[in-house]
Coordinates of N, CA and C in Angstrom, one line a residue:
M24 N -6.0 29.6 19.8 CA -7.6 28.6 20.2 C -8.4 29.1 18.9
Y25 N -9.1 27.9 18.9 CA -10.4 26.9 18.7 C -11.6 28.8 18.5
K26 N -11.5 28.6 17.1 CA -12.5 29.5 16.7 C -14.2 28.6 15.9
P27 N -15.1 28.5 17.1 CA -16.1 27.6 16.5 C -16.7 27.7 15.0
T28 N -16.8 29.6 14.5 CA -17.3 30.1 14.0 C -16.8 29.7 12.3
S29 N -15.0 28.8 12.8 CA -14.8 28.7 11.4 C -15.3 26.6 11.2
I30 N -16.2 26.2 12.0 CA -16.7 24.8 11.7 C -17.7 25.4 11.2
V31 N -19.2 24.9 10.1 CA -19.7 24.5 9.3 C -20.3 23.1 9.8
L32 N -21.7 23.2 11.5 CA -21.5 22.5 11.3 C -23.4 22.0 11.4
S33 N -23.9 21.5 10.7 CA -25.7 21.1 10.9 C -26.0 19.8 11.1
V34 N -27.5 19.5 11.7 CA -27.2 18.8 11.6 C -28.4 18.1 11.5
V35 N -28.5 16.9 10.7 CA -29.0 16.6 9.7 C -29.8 15.7 10.1
L36 N -31.2 15.4 9.4 CA -32.6 14.1 10.5 C -33.0 13.4 9.6
L37 N -32.2 12.3 9.4 CA -32.5 10.9 8.6 C -32.5 10.3 9.4
G38 N -33.5 10.2 10.7 CA -32.7 8.5 11.6 C -31.8 8.5 12.5
C39 N -31.0 9.7 11.7 CA -29.4 10.1 13.0 C -29.3 11.2 12.4
F40 N -28.2 11.5 13.2 CA -27.8 12.8 13.0 C -26.1 13.1 11.9
S41 N -26.2 13.4 11.1 CA -25.2 14.3 10.5 C -24.6 15.2 10.7
L42 N -22.9 15.6 11.3 CA -23.0 16.4 11.3 C -22.0 17.0 10.0
T43 N -21.4 17.7 9.6 CA -21.5 18.7 7.9 C -19.3 18.9 8.6
I44 N -19.0 18.9 7.2 CA -17.3 18.8 7.2 C -16.4 20.6 7.3
P45 N -16.1 20.3 7.8 CA -15.7 21.8 8.3 C -15.0 22.7 7.1
S46 N -15.9 23.5 7.1 CA -15.2 24.2 5.5 C -14.5 25.3 6.2
V47 N -13.4 25.4 7.3 CA -12.1 26.0 7.3 C -11.0 25.8 6.6
A48 N -11.7 24.2 5.7 CA -10.2 23.9 4.6 C -10.6 24.6 3.7
H49 N -11.8 25.0 3.4 CA -12.2 25.3 1.7 C -11.2 26.9 1.8
A50 N -11.5 27.6 3.1 CA -11.2 29.4 3.8 C -9.7 28.9 3.7
Q51 N -9.4 27.6 4.0 CA -7.8 28.4 4.7 C -7.1 27.9 2.5
V52 N -7.3 27.4 1.9 CA -6.9 27.5 0.4 C -7.5 28.7 -0.3
L53 N -8.9 29.2 -0.1 CA -9.2 30.8 -0.3 C -8.0 31.5 -0.2
V54 N -7.9 31.5 1.1 CA -6.8 33.1 1.7 C -5.4 32.7 1.4
A55 N -5.0 31.2 0.8 CA -2.9 30.8 0.8 C -2.6 31.5 0.4
Q56 N -1.2 31.6 0.6 CA -0.5 32.6 -0.5 C 0.7 31.7 -1.2
G57 N 0.7 32.7 -2.1 CA 1.7 31.8 -3.5 C 3.0 32.6 -3.7
K58 N 4.1 32.0 -3.6 CA 5.5 32.9 -3.9 C 4.9 32.9 -5.6
N59 N 5.0 31.6 -5.5 CA 5.0 31.5 -7.7 C 3.3 32.7 -9.0
P60 N 3.8 33.3 -8.9 CA 3.0 33.2 -9.7 C 1.7 33.0 -10.6
E61 N 1.9 31.6 -10.6 CA 0.9 30.5 -11.8 C 0.8 30.4 -9.9
L62 N 1.1 29.6 -9.0 CA 0.8 29.1 -8.6 C -0.7 29.6 -7.2
K63 N -0.7 31.4 -7.8 CA -0.9 32.3 -7.0 C -2.9 32.4 -8.1
Q64 N -2.0 32.6 -9.7 CA -3.2 32.5 -10.0 C -4.1 30.3 -10.1
L65 N -3.4 29.9 -9.7 CA -4.2 29.0 -9.9 C -5.7 28.7 -8.7
L66 N -4.9 29.5 -7.3 CA -5.6 29.5 -5.9 C -6.6 30.6 -6.1
E67 N -6.5 31.1 -6.9 CA -7.1 32.7 -7.1 C -8.5 32.1 -8.8
E68 N -7.9 31.1 -9.3 CA -9.0 30.5 -10.5 C -10.2 29.5 -9.1
G69 N -9.2 29.0 -8.8 CA -10.1 28.3 -8.0 C -11.0 28.2 -6.7
R70 N -10.8 29.3 -6.7 CA -11.9 30.2 -5.7 C -12.8 30.6 -6.5
R71 N -12.5 30.7 -7.8 CA -13.6 31.4 -8.8 C -14.5 30.2 -8.9
L72 N -14.3 29.7 -9.6 CA -14.5 27.9 -9.9 C -15.6 27.8 -8.7
V73 N -15.0 28.1 -7.3 CA -15.5 27.5 -6.4 C -17.0 28.5 -5.5
D74 N -17.0 29.9 -5.9 CA -17.9 30.5 -6.0 C -18.8 30.7 -6.6
T75 N -18.8 31.0 -7.9 CA -20.0 29.7 -9.6 C -20.0 28.5 -9.1
G76 N -19.7 27.5 -7.8 CA -20.8 26.2 -8.2 C -19.7 25.1 -8.2
D77 N -18.9 25.4 -9.2 CA -18.7 24.0 -10.2 C -17.0 23.5 -9.1
Y78 N -17.4 22.8 -8.3 CA -16.8 22.5 -7.9 C -15.4 21.3 -8.1
G79 N -16.3 20.6 -9.3 CA -15.4 19.4 -10.0 C -13.9 20.4 -11.5
G80 N -14.7 21.6 -11.8 CA -13.8 22.9 -11.5 C -12.3 22.8 -11.1
A81 N -12.7 23.0 -9.9 CA -12.0 23.5 -8.9 C -11.1 22.7 -8.4
I82 N -11.5 21.4 -8.1 CA -10.7 20.3 -7.9 C -10.0 20.1 -9.0
A83 N -10.1 20.2 -10.3 CA -8.8 19.9 -11.3 C -8.0 21.2 -10.5
V84 N -8.7 22.5 -10.7 CA -6.9 23.6 -11.0 C -6.2 23.2 -9.6
Y85 N -7.2 23.3 -8.3 CA -6.4 22.8 -6.7 C -5.4 22.0 -7.4
Q86 N -5.3 21.4 -7.7 CA -4.6 19.5 -8.4 C -3.5 20.5 -8.5
Q87 N -3.8 21.0 -10.2 CA -2.5 22.0 -10.4 C -1.6 22.8 -9.7
A88 N -2.8 22.9 -8.5 CA -1.5 24.0 -7.5 C -0.9 23.1 -6.6
A89 N -2.0 22.2 -6.2 CA -0.9 20.8 -5.2 C 0.4 20.1 -6.5
R90 N 0.3 20.7 -7.5 CA 1.2 20.0 -8.1 C 3.3 20.5 -8.3
L91 N 2.3 22.2 -8.2 CA 3.1 22.9 -8.2 C 3.8 23.1 -6.5
D92 N 3.3 22.9 -5.8 CA 3.2 23.0 -3.8 C 2.7 21.9 -3.5
A93 N 4.1 20.5 -3.7 CA 2.8 19.2 -3.0 C 3.1 19.5 -1.4
K94 N 3.5 20.0 -1.2 CA 4.0 20.0 0.7 C 3.2 21.0 1.2
N95 N 1.6 21.1 0.6 CA 0.7 22.5 0.9 C -0.5 22.0 1.6
A96 N -0.4 21.2 3.2 CA -1.4 20.4 3.6 C -3.0 21.6 3.6
K97 N -3.3 23.4 2.7 CA -4.4 23.4 2.7 C -4.8 23.1 1.6
I98 N -3.6 23.3 0.5 CA -4.5 22.8 -0.6 C -5.2 21.3 -0.6
H99 N -4.4 20.5 -0.1 CA -4.7 19.2 0.1 C -6.7 19.0 0.5
S100 N -6.0 19.6 1.4 CA -7.3 20.0 2.7 C -8.4 19.8 2.0
G101 N -8.5 21.1 0.8 CA -9.3 22.4 0.2 C -10.3 21.1 -0.5
I102 N -8.6 20.1 -1.6 CA -9.4 19.6 -2.4 C -9.8 18.4 -1.7
G103 N -10.2 17.9 -0.7 CA -10.6 16.6 0.2 C -12.0 17.5 0.6
Y104 N -12.1 18.7 1.0 CA -13.3 19.0 1.3 C -14.2 19.5 0.1
L105 N -13.8 19.8 -0.8 CA -14.8 20.1 -1.8 C -14.6 18.7 -2.3
Y106 N -14.5 17.1 -2.8 CA -14.8 16.0 -2.8 C -15.7 15.3 -1.7
A107 N -15.7 15.4 -0.7 CA -17.0 15.9 0.7 C -18.1 16.0 -0.1
Q108 N -18.3 17.9 -0.8 CA -19.3 18.4 -0.9 C -20.7 17.6 -2.4
Q109 N -19.0 17.1 -2.9 CA -19.5 15.9 -3.9 C -20.0 14.6 -3.7
G110 N -19.8 14.5 -1.9 CA -20.0 13.2 -2.1 C -19.1 12.3 -2.2
N111 N -17.9 12.8 -3.1 CA -16.3 11.2 -2.9 C -16.0 10.8 -2.1
Y112 N -16.7 10.3 -1.1 CA -15.3 10.4 0.2 C -14.4 9.4 0.3
Q113 N -14.6 8.8 -0.2 CA -13.3 7.7 -0.4 C -12.1 8.9 -0.9
A114 N -12.3 9.7 -2.2 CA -11.7 10.8 -2.6 C -11.1 12.0 -1.7
A115 N -11.6 12.0 -0.8 CA -11.2 12.6 -0.2 C -10.8 12.3 1.1
L116 N -11.0 12.0 1.5 CA -10.4 10.8 3.0 C -8.9 11.0 1.5
T117 N -8.7 10.2 1.0 CA -7.3 10.4 0.4 C -6.0 11.3 0.2
A118 N -7.2 13.0 -0.2 CA -6.8 14.0 -0.2 C -6.2 14.1 1.8
Y119 N -7.3 14.3 2.7 CA -6.9 14.6 3.7 C -5.7 13.7 4.8
R120 N -5.6 12.8 4.3 CA -4.7 11.7 4.7 C -3.4 12.6 3.7
R121 N -3.3 13.1 2.6 CA -2.9 14.1 2.1 C -2.0 14.6 3.6
A122 N -2.8 15.9 3.3 CA -2.7 16.8 4.5 C -2.3 16.5 5.8
I123 N -3.0 15.2 6.6 CA -2.0 15.1 7.0 C -1.1 14.6 7.7
G124 N -0.4 13.7 6.7 CA 0.5 13.2 6.3 C 1.7 14.9 5.9
I125 N 1.1 15.7 6.0 CA 2.5 17.4 5.5 C 1.7 17.6 7.2
N126 N 0.9 17.8 7.8 CA 0.6 18.6 8.5 C 0.0 17.9 9.5
P127 N 0.4 16.5 10.8 CA -0.1 15.9 11.7 C -0.3 16.2 13.0
N128 N -1.1 17.2 13.0 CA -1.1 18.0 14.3 C -2.1 19.0 14.0
N129 N -3.2 19.0 12.9 CA -4.3 19.9 12.5 C -5.1 19.0 13.0
S130 N -6.0 19.8 14.2 CA -7.1 19.0 14.9 C -8.3 19.0 13.8
D131 N -8.5 20.2 13.1 CA -9.2 20.4 11.8 C -9.3 19.2 10.5
F132 N -8.3 18.7 10.6 CA -8.2 17.8 9.7 C -8.7 16.6 10.2
Y133 N -8.4 16.0 11.6 CA -8.6 15.4 12.3 C -10.2 14.9 11.9
Y134 N -11.4 16.5 11.6 CA -12.2 16.0 12.4 C -13.1 15.3 11.0
A135 N -11.9 16.4 10.2 CA -12.7 16.6 8.3 C -12.7 14.1 8.5
V136 N -11.4 13.6 8.8 CA -11.0 12.1 8.6 C -12.4 11.5 9.3
G137 N -13.0 11.9 10.5 CA -13.9 11.5 11.0 C -15.4 11.7 10.5
Y138 N -15.5 12.5 10.0 CA -16.8 13.3 9.3 C -16.7 12.0 8.6
I139 N -16.0 12.4 7.6 CA -15.7 11.8 6.2 C -15.7 9.9 6.9
K140 N -15.2 9.2 7.5 CA -15.3 8.4 7.9 C -16.4 7.5 8.4
A141 N -17.8 8.3 8.8 CA -18.9 8.2 9.7 C -19.7 8.2 8.4
N142 N -19.5 8.5 7.6 CA -20.1 8.7 6.1 C -19.8 7.4 4.7
L143 N -18.6 7.2 5.7 CA -18.7 5.8 5.1 C -19.5 4.7 5.6
G144 N -19.4 4.9 6.7 CA -19.6 3.5 7.0 C -19.0 3.6 8.3
D145 N -18.1 4.1 8.5 CA -17.4 3.8 9.3 C -17.0 4.1 10.1
T146 N -18.0 3.9 11.5 CA -18.6 4.3 13.3 C -16.9 4.1 14.2
R147 N -16.5 3.2 14.1 CA -15.3 3.4 14.6 C -14.1 4.1 14.4
G148 N -14.0 3.9 13.4 CA -13.2 5.3 12.0 C -13.2 6.4 12.6
A149 N -14.0 6.4 12.7 CA -14.6 8.5 12.4 C -15.0 8.9 14.1
K150 N -15.0 7.9 15.0 CA -14.8 7.8 16.7 C -12.9 8.7 16.7
E151 N -12.1 7.2 16.1 CA -10.4 7.4 16.0 C -11.0 8.5 16.3
G152 N -10.9 9.4 14.7 CA -10.5 10.5 13.9 C -11.2 11.4 15.2
Y153 N -12.5 11.1 15.4 CA -12.2 12.8 16.4 C -11.9 12.4 17.1
R154 N -11.1 11.6 18.0 CA -10.9 11.6 19.3 C -9.6 12.3 18.9
R155 N -8.9 11.4 17.5 CA -7.6 12.6 17.6 C -7.8 13.9 17.7
A156 N -9.1 14.8 17.2 CA -8.7 16.1 16.5 C -8.5 16.5 17.6
I157 N -9.5 16.3 19.4 CA -10.3 16.8 20.2 C -8.7 16.9 21.6
Q158 N -7.1 16.1 21.4 CA -6.4 15.0 21.6 C -5.4 16.0 20.9
L159 N -5.2 17.3 20.1 CA -4.7 17.7 18.6 C -5.3 19.8 20.0
N160 N -6.8 19.5 19.6 CA -7.3 20.8 20.5 C -8.3 20.3 21.6
R161 N -7.7 20.4 22.9 CA -8.9 20.0 24.0 C -10.2 21.6 24.1
N162 N -10.4 22.5 22.7 CA -11.6 23.0 22.4 C -12.4 23.1 21.6
N163 N -11.9 22.4 20.9 CA -12.6 21.7 19.1 C -14.1 21.0 19.3
V164 N -15.0 21.7 19.6 CA -15.9 21.3 21.0 C -16.8 20.9 19.0
N165 N -16.9 21.1 18.5 CA -17.7 19.8 17.3 C -16.8 19.0 16.5
A166 N -15.8 18.6 17.0 CA -15.0 17.2 17.3 C -15.9 16.5 18.8
Y167 N -15.8 17.1 20.0 CA -17.2 16.7 20.6 C -18.4 16.0 20.1
L168 N -18.6 16.4 19.8 CA -19.6 16.5 19.0 C -19.8 15.4 18.1
G169 N -19.2 14.9 17.2 CA -18.6 13.9 16.6 C -18.4 13.1 17.4
L170 N -17.4 12.9 18.7 CA -18.0 11.7 19.3 C -19.1 11.1 20.1
A171 N -19.6 12.6 20.4 CA -20.4 11.7 21.2 C -21.3 11.3 20.8
V172 N -21.7 11.3 19.3 CA -22.9 10.7 17.9 C -22.1 9.8 17.4
T173 N -21.2 9.5 16.9 CA -20.2 8.3 17.0 C -21.1 6.5 18.3
Q174 N -20.1 7.3 19.6 CA -20.6 7.3 21.1 C -21.9 6.7 20.8
S175 N -22.7 7.4 20.8 CA -24.1 7.3 20.5 C -24.8 5.6 20.1
R176 N -24.0 5.9 18.9 CA -24.6 4.8 17.8 C -23.7 3.5 17.3
M177 N -22.8 3.7 18.5 CA -22.1 2.6 19.1 C -22.4 1.3 20.3
G178 N -23.5 2.8 20.9 CA -24.4 2.0 22.3 C -23.5 2.3 23.7
D179 N -22.4 3.2 23.8 CA -21.8 3.5 24.1 C -22.5 4.8 24.8
Y180 N -23.5 5.6 25.6 CA -24.1 6.3 26.1 C -23.8 7.2 27.3
T181 N -23.1 6.7 28.6 CA -21.7 7.3 29.2 C -20.7 7.6 28.2
A182 N -20.1 7.5 27.8 CA -19.1 8.6 27.0 C -19.9 9.3 26.2
A183 N -21.0 8.6 25.7 CA -21.0 9.7 24.6 C -22.4 11.3 25.6
S184 N -22.6 10.5 26.9 CA -23.1 12.2 27.6 C -21.4 13.0 27.7
W185 N -20.8 12.4 28.9 CA -19.2 12.9 28.3 C -19.7 13.4 27.4
A186 N -19.0 13.2 26.3 CA -18.4 14.1 24.9 C -19.7 15.8 25.0
Y187 N -20.7 15.1 25.4 CA -21.6 16.3 24.7 C -21.0 17.7 26.3
Q188 N -21.1 17.0 27.4 CA -20.8 17.5 28.4 C -19.6 18.6 28.5
Q189 N -18.2 17.7 28.0 CA -17.0 18.6 27.5 C -18.1 19.8 26.4
A190 N -18.5 19.1 25.2 CA -18.8 20.5 24.5 C -20.2 21.1 24.5
I191 N -20.6 21.2 25.7 CA -21.4 22.7 27.1 C -20.1 22.9 27.4
D192 N -19.6 22.3 28.0 CA -19.0 23.7 29.2 C -18.2 24.8 28.5
L193 N -17.8 23.7 27.4 CA -16.6 24.9 26.4 C -18.2 25.6 25.3
D194 N -18.5 25.3 25.7 CA -19.7 26.9 24.6 C -21.5 26.6 25.5
K195 N -21.9 26.9 26.2 CA -23.1 26.8 27.0 C -24.0 27.5 25.7
N196 N -24.2 28.0 24.6 CA -25.3 28.6 23.8 C -25.0 27.7 23.0
N197 N -24.3 27.1 22.1 CA -24.4 26.5 21.8 C -25.9 25.1 22.0
A198 N -27.1 25.6 20.6 CA -27.6 25.0 20.2 C -27.8 23.2 19.0
Q199 N -26.8 23.3 18.5 CA -26.9 21.8 18.5 C -26.4 20.6 19.3
T200 N -25.5 21.8 20.9 CA -25.5 20.0 21.6 C -26.6 19.8 21.7
Y201 N -26.8 21.0 23.2 CA -28.4 20.4 23.9 C -29.6 19.1 22.6
E202 N -29.4 20.2 20.7 CA -30.4 19.0 20.2 C -30.2 17.8 19.9
L203 N -29.1 17.8 19.9 CA -28.4 16.3 19.5 C -28.5 15.0 20.7
M204 N -27.8 16.3 22.3 CA -28.1 15.1 23.5 C -29.5 14.8 23.5
G205 N -30.7 16.3 23.2 CA -32.3 15.6 24.0 C -32.2 14.5 22.4
S206 N -31.9 14.6 21.5 CA -32.3 13.7 20.5 C -31.6 12.0 21.2
M207 N -30.8 12.6 21.3 CA -30.6 11.3 22.3 C -30.9 10.4 23.2
Y208 N -31.5 11.0 24.1 CA -32.3 11.1 25.3 C -33.8 10.7 24.7
K209 N -33.8 11.0 23.8 CA -35.0 10.9 23.0 C -35.6 9.4 22.7
Q210 N -34.3 9.5 22.1 CA -33.9 8.0 21.0 C -34.1 6.6 22.1
R211 N -33.6 7.0 23.4 CA -33.5 6.0 24.0 C -34.9 6.3 25.8
R212 N -35.9 6.7 24.9 CA -37.0 6.8 25.5 C -37.4 7.2 27.1
Q213 N -36.1 8.5 27.0 CA -36.2 9.5 28.2 C -36.8 11.0 28.2
A214 N -37.8 10.4 28.0 CA -39.0 12.0 27.1 C -38.5 13.6 28.2
K215 N -38.2 12.7 30.1 CA -38.2 14.3 30.8 C -36.9 14.8 30.4
Q216 N -35.7 14.2 30.1 CA -34.2 14.0 30.3 C -34.5 15.7 28.4
A217 N -35.1 14.7 27.5 CA -35.1 15.4 26.2 C -35.7 16.4 26.3
N218 N -37.1 16.8 26.5 CA -37.9 17.1 26.7 C -36.9 18.9 27.2
S219 N -36.0 18.6 28.3 CA -35.7 20.2 29.1 C -34.4 20.2 27.6
L220 N -34.5 18.7 27.3 CA -33.0 19.6 26.6 C -33.1 20.4 25.2
L221 N -34.5 20.1 24.6 CA -34.8 19.8 23.1 C -35.8 21.7 23.3
Q222 N -36.1 21.7 24.9 CA -36.8 23.7 25.6 C -35.7 24.5 25.0
K223 N -34.2 24.0 25.9 CA -33.0 24.9 25.8 C -32.3 24.9 24.0
A224 N -32.2 23.6 23.2 CA -32.1 24.3 22.3 C -33.0 25.0 21.3
R225 N -34.5 24.6 21.7 CA -35.1 25.9 20.9 C -34.9 26.7 21.1
D226 N -34.9 27.1 22.3 CA -35.0 28.6 22.6 C -33.9 29.5 21.6
L227 N -31.8 28.6 22.4 CA -31.1 29.0 21.7 C -31.2 29.3 20.3
Y228 N -32.2 28.3 19.6 CA -32.1 28.7 18.1 C -33.0 30.1 18.0
K229 N -34.3 30.3 18.4 CA -35.0 31.2 18.7 C -34.3 32.6 19.2
R230 N -33.1 32.5 19.5 CA -32.1 33.3 19.6 C -31.5 33.8 18.9
R231 N -30.9 33.3 18.2 CA -30.1 33.3 17.2 C -31.3 33.6 15.9
N232 N -32.8 33.0 15.9 CA -33.6 33.8 14.6 C -32.9 32.8 13.4
D233 N -32.6 31.3 14.5 CA -33.1 29.9 13.5 C -34.0 29.5 13.3
S234 N -35.2 30.1 11.8 CA -36.0 29.4 11.9 C -35.6 27.1 11.5
D235 N -35.1 27.7 11.1 CA -34.9 25.9 10.6 C -34.7 25.1 12.0
G236 N -33.7 25.7 12.9 CA -33.5 25.0 14.5 C -34.9 24.6 15.0
V237 N -35.5 25.7 14.4 CA -37.1 26.0 16.0 C -37.7 24.9 15.3
N238 N -37.8 25.6 14.0 CA -39.1 24.8 13.2 C -38.7 22.5 13.6
R239 N -37.3 22.3 13.5 CA -36.5 20.7 13.3 C -37.1 20.3 15.7
V240 N -36.4 21.4 16.2 CA -36.8 20.6 18.0 C -38.1 20.5 18.3
E241 N -39.1 21.9 17.7 CA -40.3 21.7 17.7 C -41.0 20.1 17.8
A242 N -40.8 20.0 15.9 CA -41.2 19.0 16.2 C -41.0 17.2 16.7
M243 N -39.6 17.5 16.8 CA -39.5 16.4 18.0 C -40.6 16.8 19.5
L244 N -40.5 17.6 19.9 CA -41.0 18.2 21.8 C -42.6 17.8 20.7
R245 N -42.8 17.5 19.7 CA -44.1 17.9 19.5 C -44.3 16.2 19.5
Q246 N -43.7 15.5 19.1 CA -43.2 13.8 18.8 C -43.7 13.2 20.4
L247 N -42.6 14.3 21.3 CA -42.6 14.3 22.6 C -43.3 14.3 23.9
G248 N -44.8 15.2 23.1 CA -46.1 15.5 23.4 C -45.2 17.0 24.6
G249 N -44.4 17.8 24.4 CA -44.3 19.1 25.2 C -44.0 20.4 24.3

């Protein structure tokens, strides 16, 4: 069963929305168990470096671990996650492709590819990454959100609305879904629909004491006069 809490998804307003890389990739590396004592030591050292914010050092250590266990998709995905955190999306894409080559049925890996390609400006590639993630896991809420955002950017609002509705059907209390969908209607100057969705998002953010979310949505509502 897919667990939405295994993915960190935040919304950044820079004229458009951006979804974040799935943190599950990093978490998988941290819990990876190695029968080889040297491998286990490297994984523990990598975790320590990540905890101190030394992503570059962690990448170097995980790369050593990957040489010891080249068929460990979790290690490659963890490297990809850390590269993405540094903004090195090309290297992140290479790492995730290695992970997919080992485990081609991991929905989160394809979600990550969608995210990375979006940041590289490859909207169509991002769409295909999210679609593949959904094919592998029909309960991947965030893949539906990623697909909705890319479809909206491509001007296919019917497909975007469908993807948002799928996300709502899976999780009716996900504030980000209503915020993203409301923003889409706001950009299309459909104020009534935007107001309704954004008010729902604000209520859900208030319910979980997310002041950043509340402030962000209220700013949009003020622009709409709501």
